[in-house]
Each structure stands twice: as structure tokens, then as C-alpha cells.
PDB file of C-alpha atoms in Angstrom:
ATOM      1  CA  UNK A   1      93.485 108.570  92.051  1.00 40.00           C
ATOM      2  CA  UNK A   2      95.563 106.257  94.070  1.00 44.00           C
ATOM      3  CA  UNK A   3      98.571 106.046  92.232  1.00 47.00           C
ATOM      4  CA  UNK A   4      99.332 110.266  92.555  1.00 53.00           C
ATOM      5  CA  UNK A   5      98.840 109.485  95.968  1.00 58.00           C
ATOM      6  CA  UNK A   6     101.230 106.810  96.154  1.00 60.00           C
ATOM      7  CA  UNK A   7     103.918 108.875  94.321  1.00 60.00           C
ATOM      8  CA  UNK A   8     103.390 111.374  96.704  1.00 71.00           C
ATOM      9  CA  UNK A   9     103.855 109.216  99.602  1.00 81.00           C
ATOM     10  CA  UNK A  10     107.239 107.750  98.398  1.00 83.00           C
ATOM     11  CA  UNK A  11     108.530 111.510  97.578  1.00 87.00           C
ATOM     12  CA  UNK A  12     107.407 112.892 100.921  1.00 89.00           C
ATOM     13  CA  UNK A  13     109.017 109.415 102.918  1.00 88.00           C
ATOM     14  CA  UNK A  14     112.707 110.467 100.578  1.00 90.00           C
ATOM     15  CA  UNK A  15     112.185 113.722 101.561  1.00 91.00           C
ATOM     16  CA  UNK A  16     112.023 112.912 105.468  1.00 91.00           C
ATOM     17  CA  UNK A  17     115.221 110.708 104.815  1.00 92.00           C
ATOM     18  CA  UNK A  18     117.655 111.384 107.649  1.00 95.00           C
ATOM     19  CA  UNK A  19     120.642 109.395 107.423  1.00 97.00           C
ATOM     20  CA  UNK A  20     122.336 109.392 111.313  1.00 98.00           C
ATOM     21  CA  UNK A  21     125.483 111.609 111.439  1.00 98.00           C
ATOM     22  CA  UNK A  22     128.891 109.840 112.334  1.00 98.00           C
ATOM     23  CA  UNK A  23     128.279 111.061 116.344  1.00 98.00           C
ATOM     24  CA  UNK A  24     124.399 109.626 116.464  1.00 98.00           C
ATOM     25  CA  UNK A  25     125.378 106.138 115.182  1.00 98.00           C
ATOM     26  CA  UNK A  26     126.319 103.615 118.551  1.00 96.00           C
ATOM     27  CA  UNK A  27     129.589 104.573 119.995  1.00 94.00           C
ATOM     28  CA  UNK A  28     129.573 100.705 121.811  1.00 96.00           C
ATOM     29  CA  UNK A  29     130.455  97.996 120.018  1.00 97.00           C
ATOM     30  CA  UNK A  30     127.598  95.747 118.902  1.00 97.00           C
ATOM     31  CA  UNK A  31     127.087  92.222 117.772  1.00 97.00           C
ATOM     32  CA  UNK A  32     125.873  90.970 114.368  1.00 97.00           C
ATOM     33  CA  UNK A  33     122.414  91.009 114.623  1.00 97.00           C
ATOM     34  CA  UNK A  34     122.212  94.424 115.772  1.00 97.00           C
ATOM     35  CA  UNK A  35     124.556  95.815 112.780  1.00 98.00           C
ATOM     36  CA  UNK A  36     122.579  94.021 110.244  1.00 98.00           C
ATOM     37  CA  UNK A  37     118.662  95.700 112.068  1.00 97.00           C
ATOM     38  CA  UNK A  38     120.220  99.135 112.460  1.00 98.00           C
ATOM     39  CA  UNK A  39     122.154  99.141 108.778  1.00 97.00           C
ATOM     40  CA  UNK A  40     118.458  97.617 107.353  1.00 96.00           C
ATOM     41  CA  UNK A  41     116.496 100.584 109.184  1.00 95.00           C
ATOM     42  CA  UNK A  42     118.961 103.583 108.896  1.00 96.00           C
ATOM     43  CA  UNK A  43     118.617 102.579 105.196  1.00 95.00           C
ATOM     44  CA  UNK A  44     114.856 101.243 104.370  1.00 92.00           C
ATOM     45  CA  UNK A  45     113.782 104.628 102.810  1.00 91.00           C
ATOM     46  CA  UNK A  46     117.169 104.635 100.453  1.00 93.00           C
ATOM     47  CA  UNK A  47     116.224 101.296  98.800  1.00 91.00           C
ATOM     48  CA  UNK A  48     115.721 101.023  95.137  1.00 86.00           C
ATOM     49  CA  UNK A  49     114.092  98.043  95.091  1.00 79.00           C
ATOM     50  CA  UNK A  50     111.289  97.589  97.149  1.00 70.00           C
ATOM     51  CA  UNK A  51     110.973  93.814  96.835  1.00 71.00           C
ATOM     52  CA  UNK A  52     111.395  90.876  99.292  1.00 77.00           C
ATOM     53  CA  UNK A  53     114.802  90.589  99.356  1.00 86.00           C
ATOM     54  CA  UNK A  54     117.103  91.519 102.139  1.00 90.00           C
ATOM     55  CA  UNK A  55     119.474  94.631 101.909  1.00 92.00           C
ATOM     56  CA  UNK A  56     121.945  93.368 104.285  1.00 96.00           C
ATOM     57  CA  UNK A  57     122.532  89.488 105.609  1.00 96.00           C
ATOM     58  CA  UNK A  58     124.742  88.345 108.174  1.00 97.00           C
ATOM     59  CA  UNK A  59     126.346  86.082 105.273  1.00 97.00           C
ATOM     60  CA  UNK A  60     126.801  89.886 103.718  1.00 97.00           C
ATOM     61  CA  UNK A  61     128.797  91.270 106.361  1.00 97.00           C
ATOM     62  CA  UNK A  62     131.298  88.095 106.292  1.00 97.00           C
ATOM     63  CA  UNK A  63     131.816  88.648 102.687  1.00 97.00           C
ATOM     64  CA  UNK A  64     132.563  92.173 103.108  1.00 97.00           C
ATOM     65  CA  UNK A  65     134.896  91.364 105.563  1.00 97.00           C
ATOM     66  CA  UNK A  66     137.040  88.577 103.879  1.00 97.00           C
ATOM     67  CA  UNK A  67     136.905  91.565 100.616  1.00 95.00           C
ATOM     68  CA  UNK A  68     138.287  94.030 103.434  1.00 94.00           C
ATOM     69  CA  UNK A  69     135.725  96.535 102.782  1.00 95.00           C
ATOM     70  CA  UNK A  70     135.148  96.258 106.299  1.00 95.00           C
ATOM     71  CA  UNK A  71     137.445  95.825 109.470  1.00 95.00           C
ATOM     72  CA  UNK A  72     136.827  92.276 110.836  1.00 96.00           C
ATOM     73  CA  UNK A  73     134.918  92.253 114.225  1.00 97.00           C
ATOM     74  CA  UNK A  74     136.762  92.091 117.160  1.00 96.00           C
ATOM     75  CA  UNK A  75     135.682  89.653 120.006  1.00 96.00           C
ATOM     76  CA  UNK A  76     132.373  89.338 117.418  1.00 96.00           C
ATOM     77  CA  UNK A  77     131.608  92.558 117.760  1.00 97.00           C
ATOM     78  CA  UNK A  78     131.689  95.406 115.299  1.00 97.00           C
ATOM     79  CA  UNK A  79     132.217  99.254 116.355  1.00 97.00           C
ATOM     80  CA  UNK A  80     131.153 102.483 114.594  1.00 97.00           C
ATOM     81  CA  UNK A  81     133.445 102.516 111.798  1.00 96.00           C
ATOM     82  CA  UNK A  82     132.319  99.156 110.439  1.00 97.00           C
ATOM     83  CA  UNK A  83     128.761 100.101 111.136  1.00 98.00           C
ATOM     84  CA  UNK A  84     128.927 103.847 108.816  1.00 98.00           C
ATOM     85  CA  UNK A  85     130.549 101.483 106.205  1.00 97.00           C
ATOM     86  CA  UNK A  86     128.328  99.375 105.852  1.00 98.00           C
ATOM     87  CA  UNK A  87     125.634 101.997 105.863  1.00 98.00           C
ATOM     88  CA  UNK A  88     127.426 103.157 102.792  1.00 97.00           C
ATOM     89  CA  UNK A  89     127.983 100.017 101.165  1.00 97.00           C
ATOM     90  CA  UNK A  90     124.448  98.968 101.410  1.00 97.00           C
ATOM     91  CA  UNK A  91     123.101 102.184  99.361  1.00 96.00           C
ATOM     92  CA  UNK A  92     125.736 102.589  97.225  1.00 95.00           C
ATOM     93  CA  UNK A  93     125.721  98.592  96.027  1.00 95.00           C
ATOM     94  CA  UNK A  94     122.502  99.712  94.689  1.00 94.00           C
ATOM     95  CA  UNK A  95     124.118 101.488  92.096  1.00 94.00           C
ATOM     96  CA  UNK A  96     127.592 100.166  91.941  1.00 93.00           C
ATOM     97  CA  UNK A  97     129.819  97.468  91.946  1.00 94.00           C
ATOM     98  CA  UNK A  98     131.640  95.983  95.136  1.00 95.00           C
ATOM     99  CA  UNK A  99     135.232  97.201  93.747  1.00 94.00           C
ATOM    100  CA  UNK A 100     134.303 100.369  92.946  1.00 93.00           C
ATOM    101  CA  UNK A 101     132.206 100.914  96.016  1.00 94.00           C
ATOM    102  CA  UNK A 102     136.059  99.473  97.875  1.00 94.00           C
ATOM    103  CA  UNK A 103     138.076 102.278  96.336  1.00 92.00           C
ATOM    104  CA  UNK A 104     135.786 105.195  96.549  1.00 91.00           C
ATOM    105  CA  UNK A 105     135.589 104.446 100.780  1.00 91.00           C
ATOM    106  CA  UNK A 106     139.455 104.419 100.181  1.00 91.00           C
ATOM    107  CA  UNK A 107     139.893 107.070  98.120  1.00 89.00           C
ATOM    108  CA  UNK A 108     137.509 109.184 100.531  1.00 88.00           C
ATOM    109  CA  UNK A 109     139.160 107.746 104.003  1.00 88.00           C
ATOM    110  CA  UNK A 110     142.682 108.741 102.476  1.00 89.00           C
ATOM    111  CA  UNK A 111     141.849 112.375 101.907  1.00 88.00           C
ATOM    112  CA  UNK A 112     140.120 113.210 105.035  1.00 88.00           C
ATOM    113  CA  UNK A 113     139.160 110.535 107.527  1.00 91.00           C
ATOM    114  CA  UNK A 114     135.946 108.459 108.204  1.00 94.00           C
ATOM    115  CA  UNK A 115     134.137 110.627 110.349  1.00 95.00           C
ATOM    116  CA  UNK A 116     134.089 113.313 107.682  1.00 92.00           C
ATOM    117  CA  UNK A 117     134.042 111.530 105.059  1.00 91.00           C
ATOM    118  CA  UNK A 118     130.744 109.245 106.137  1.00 95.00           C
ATOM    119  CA  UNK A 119     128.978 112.610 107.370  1.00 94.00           C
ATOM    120  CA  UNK A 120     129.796 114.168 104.132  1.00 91.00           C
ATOM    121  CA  UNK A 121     128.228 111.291 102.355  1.00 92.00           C
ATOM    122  CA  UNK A 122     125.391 111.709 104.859  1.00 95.00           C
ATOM    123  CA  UNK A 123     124.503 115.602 103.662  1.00 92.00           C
ATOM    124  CA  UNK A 124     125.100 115.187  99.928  1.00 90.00           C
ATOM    125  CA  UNK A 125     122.405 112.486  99.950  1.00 93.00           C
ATOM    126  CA  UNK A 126     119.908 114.190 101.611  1.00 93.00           C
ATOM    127  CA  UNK A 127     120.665 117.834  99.821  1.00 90.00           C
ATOM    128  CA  UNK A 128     120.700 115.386  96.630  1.00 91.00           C
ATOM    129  CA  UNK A 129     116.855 114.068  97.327  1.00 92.00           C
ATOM    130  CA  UNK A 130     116.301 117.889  98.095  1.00 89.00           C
ATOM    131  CA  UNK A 131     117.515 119.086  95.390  1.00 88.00           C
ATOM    132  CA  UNK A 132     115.634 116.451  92.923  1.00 88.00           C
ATOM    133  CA  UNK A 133     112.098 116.620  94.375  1.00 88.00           C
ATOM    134  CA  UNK A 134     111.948 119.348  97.118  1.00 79.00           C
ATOM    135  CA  UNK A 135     109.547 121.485  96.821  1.00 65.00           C
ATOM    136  CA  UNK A 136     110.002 124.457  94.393  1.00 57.00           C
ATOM    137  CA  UNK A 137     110.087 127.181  97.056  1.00 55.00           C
ATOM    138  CA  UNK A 138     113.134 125.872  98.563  1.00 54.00           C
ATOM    139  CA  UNK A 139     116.369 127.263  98.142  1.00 56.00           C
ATOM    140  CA  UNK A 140     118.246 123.999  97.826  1.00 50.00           C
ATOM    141  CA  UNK A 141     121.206 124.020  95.430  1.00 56.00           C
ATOM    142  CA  UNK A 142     124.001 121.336  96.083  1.00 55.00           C
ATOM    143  CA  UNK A 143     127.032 122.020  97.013  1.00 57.00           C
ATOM    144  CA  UNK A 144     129.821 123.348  93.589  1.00 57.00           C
ATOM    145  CA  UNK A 145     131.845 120.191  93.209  1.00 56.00           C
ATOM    146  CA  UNK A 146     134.697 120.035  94.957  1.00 61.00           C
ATOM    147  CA  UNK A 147     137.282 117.813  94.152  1.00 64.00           C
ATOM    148  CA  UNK A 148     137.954 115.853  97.226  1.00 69.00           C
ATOM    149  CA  UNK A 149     134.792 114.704  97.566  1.00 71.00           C
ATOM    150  CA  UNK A 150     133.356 114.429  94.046  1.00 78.00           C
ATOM    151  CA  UNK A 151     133.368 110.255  93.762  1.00 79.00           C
ATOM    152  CA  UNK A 152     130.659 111.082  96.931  1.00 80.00           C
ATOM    153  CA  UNK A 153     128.372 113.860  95.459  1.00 83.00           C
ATOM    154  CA  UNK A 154     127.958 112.098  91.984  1.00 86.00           C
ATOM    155  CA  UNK A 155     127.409 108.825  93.746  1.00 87.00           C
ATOM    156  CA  UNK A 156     124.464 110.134  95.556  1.00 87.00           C
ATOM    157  CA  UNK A 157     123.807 111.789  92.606  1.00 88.00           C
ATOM    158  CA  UNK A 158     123.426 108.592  90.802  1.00 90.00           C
ATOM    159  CA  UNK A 159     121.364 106.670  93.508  1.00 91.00           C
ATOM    160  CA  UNK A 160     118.910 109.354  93.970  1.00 91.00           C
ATOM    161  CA  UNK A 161     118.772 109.530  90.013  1.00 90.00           C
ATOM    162  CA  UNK A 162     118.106 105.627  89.790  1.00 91.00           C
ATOM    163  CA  UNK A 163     115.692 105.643  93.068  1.00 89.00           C
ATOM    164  CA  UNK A 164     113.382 108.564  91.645  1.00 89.00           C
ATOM    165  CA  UNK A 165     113.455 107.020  88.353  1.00 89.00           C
ATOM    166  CA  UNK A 166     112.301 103.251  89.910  1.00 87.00           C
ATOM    167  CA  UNK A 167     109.825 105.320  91.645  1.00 85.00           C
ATOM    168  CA  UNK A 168     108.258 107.058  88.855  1.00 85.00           C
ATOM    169  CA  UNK A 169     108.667 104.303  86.296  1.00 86.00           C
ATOM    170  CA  UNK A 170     106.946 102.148  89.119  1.00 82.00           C
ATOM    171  CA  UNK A 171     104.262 104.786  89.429  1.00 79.00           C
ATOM    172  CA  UNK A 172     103.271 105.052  85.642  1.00 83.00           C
ATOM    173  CA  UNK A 173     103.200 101.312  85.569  1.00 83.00           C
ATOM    174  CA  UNK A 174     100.808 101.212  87.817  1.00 80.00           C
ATOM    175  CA  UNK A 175      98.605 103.666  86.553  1.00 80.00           C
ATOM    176  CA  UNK A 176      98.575 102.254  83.204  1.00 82.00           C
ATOM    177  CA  UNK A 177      97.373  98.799  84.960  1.00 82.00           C
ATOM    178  CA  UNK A 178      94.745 100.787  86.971  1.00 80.00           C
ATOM    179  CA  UNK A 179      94.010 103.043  83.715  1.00 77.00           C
ATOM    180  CA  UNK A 180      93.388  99.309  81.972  1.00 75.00           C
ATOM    181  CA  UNK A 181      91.326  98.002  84.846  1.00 74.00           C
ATOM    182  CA  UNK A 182      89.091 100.622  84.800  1.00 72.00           C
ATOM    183  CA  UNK A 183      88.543 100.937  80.652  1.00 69.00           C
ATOM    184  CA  UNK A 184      87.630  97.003  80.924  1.00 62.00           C
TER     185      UNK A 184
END
């Protein structure tokens, strides 16, 4: 049955999801093209949809700029900080809208700083996905909320939530249309 194994392939890829912590992202400044490839492949295995369209654009970046959810580049060129941003922009716009996305990074930046607060990000998601479709055996349990840093662990909660439900709903679609192939 090809569809189980599908399902299973898209669970064990989430579960291999390793977002890069604050210190493993580039710590030289790099130019557009190379924020947009790294930003699209440090965050191809968080995408909801799994259609055509591109996650992250050049045209994007600019716009995220002139809504100053970003620094703007300096000599064209855009250093850590903008890069774990956008990172977190380009998940959580999955889920959420631009202005909310805006005063969550705020709210987060203003309580601790960017470093901690884009690592922190960083864990929950990936003890989120854990938590949600690890395997039984493991002792995962997420964190007890803590109020400095709830806005992050119920927005990975909700963009795990919506990704495994795409994923499933996805799944059963397909089997249906394999189910009806095969009855005909």
C-alpha cells in the first residue's frame, strides 16, 4: 500500500527536522541569493504546502524590509539576525498573518534577545513534531508553558497542528483515489 508508505515517509522526514541553532547559521554577511537558498532549505521539511510555489522570493525579502520585520541590508548584504528572522517568518506565515507574525518577533526580542529567542523557537518546534508523532516509547513531553515564551510554543504548536493535519488529510485523499482506482 503506497499511500501508508508515503505517510510514513513525510512523518519520518518531520521527525529528522533540525532547524540550525542561532551559532550554526552564517556568522558572515551574505547577499540575497544566498539568504533566500539557505531560508528555502533550512525550511523545505516545515512547509505546509507542498506545491509549486516559492516559500521565500527576493521580492519577499524587500517587502519584509520596507514592513520592518527585517533590518534592511547593509552594503546589500544581510547578516545573521535578518537571516533567523526570516527563517521564522517563512514558517510561521504559514499559519499567521504578517502583523501578528511582526509583534510576536517583537514581543519575543523585547523579553530576552534574538539569539535566545530564535533558538527557543528552534527547540519548541522540533520537541512540538516530537511530541505529535514521535514514536510512543519516547519520553517527549513539551516544555510547561512559560509565560515569556508562550506566543512561541503555541505557534509551533499551531504549525505542526496544521502541517500534520495537511499531511494526513493529503494522505486519506489519496487513498480514497487509489481505493477508487482499484474498485474500477
Amino acid at each position: 500500500m503506497a499511500t501508508a508508505s508515503n505517510q510514513s515517509d513525510w512523518k519520518k522526514t518531520l521527525l529528522l527536522t533540525s532547524l540550525p541553532r542561532w551559532d550554526d547559521l552564517p556568522d558572515i554577511d551574505i547577499y540575497m541569493d544566498q539568504l533566500v537558498t539557505l531560508v528555502e532549505r533550512y525550511t523545505a521539511t516545515l512547509r505546509v504546502d507542498s506545491g509549486d510555489t516559492k516559500i521565500i522570493t527576493p521580492s519577499m525579502v524587500n517587502n519584509y524590509v520596507k514592513l520592518k520585520l527585517i533590518p534592511a541590508p547593509q552594503k546589500k548584504k544581510y547578516c545573521r539576525t535578518q537571516l533567523a528572522r526570516l527563517i521564522v517568518i517563512t514558517i510561521l506565515k504559514q499559519v499567521f498573518d504578517i502583523p501578528s507574525i511582526k509583534a510576536g518577533i517583537e514581543f519575543q526580542v523585547s523579553l530576552s534577545d534574538s539569539k535566545t529567542a530564535y533558538n527557543y523557537f528552534c527547540e519548541h518546534i522540533e520537541q512540538t513534531i516530537h511530541f505529535f508523532i514521535g514514536s510512543r516509547d519516547e519520553e517527549i513531553q513539551l516544555e510547561d508553558l512559560r509565560s515569556d515564551f508562550t506566543p512561541i510554543q503555541m505557534a509551533c504548536t499551531t504549525l505542526v497542528a496544521k502541517l500534520i493535519t495537511e499531511k494526513e488529510l493529503q494522505a486519506l485523499l489519496q487513498q480514497k483515489t487509489d481505493d477508487g482506482e482499484r474498485s474500477s
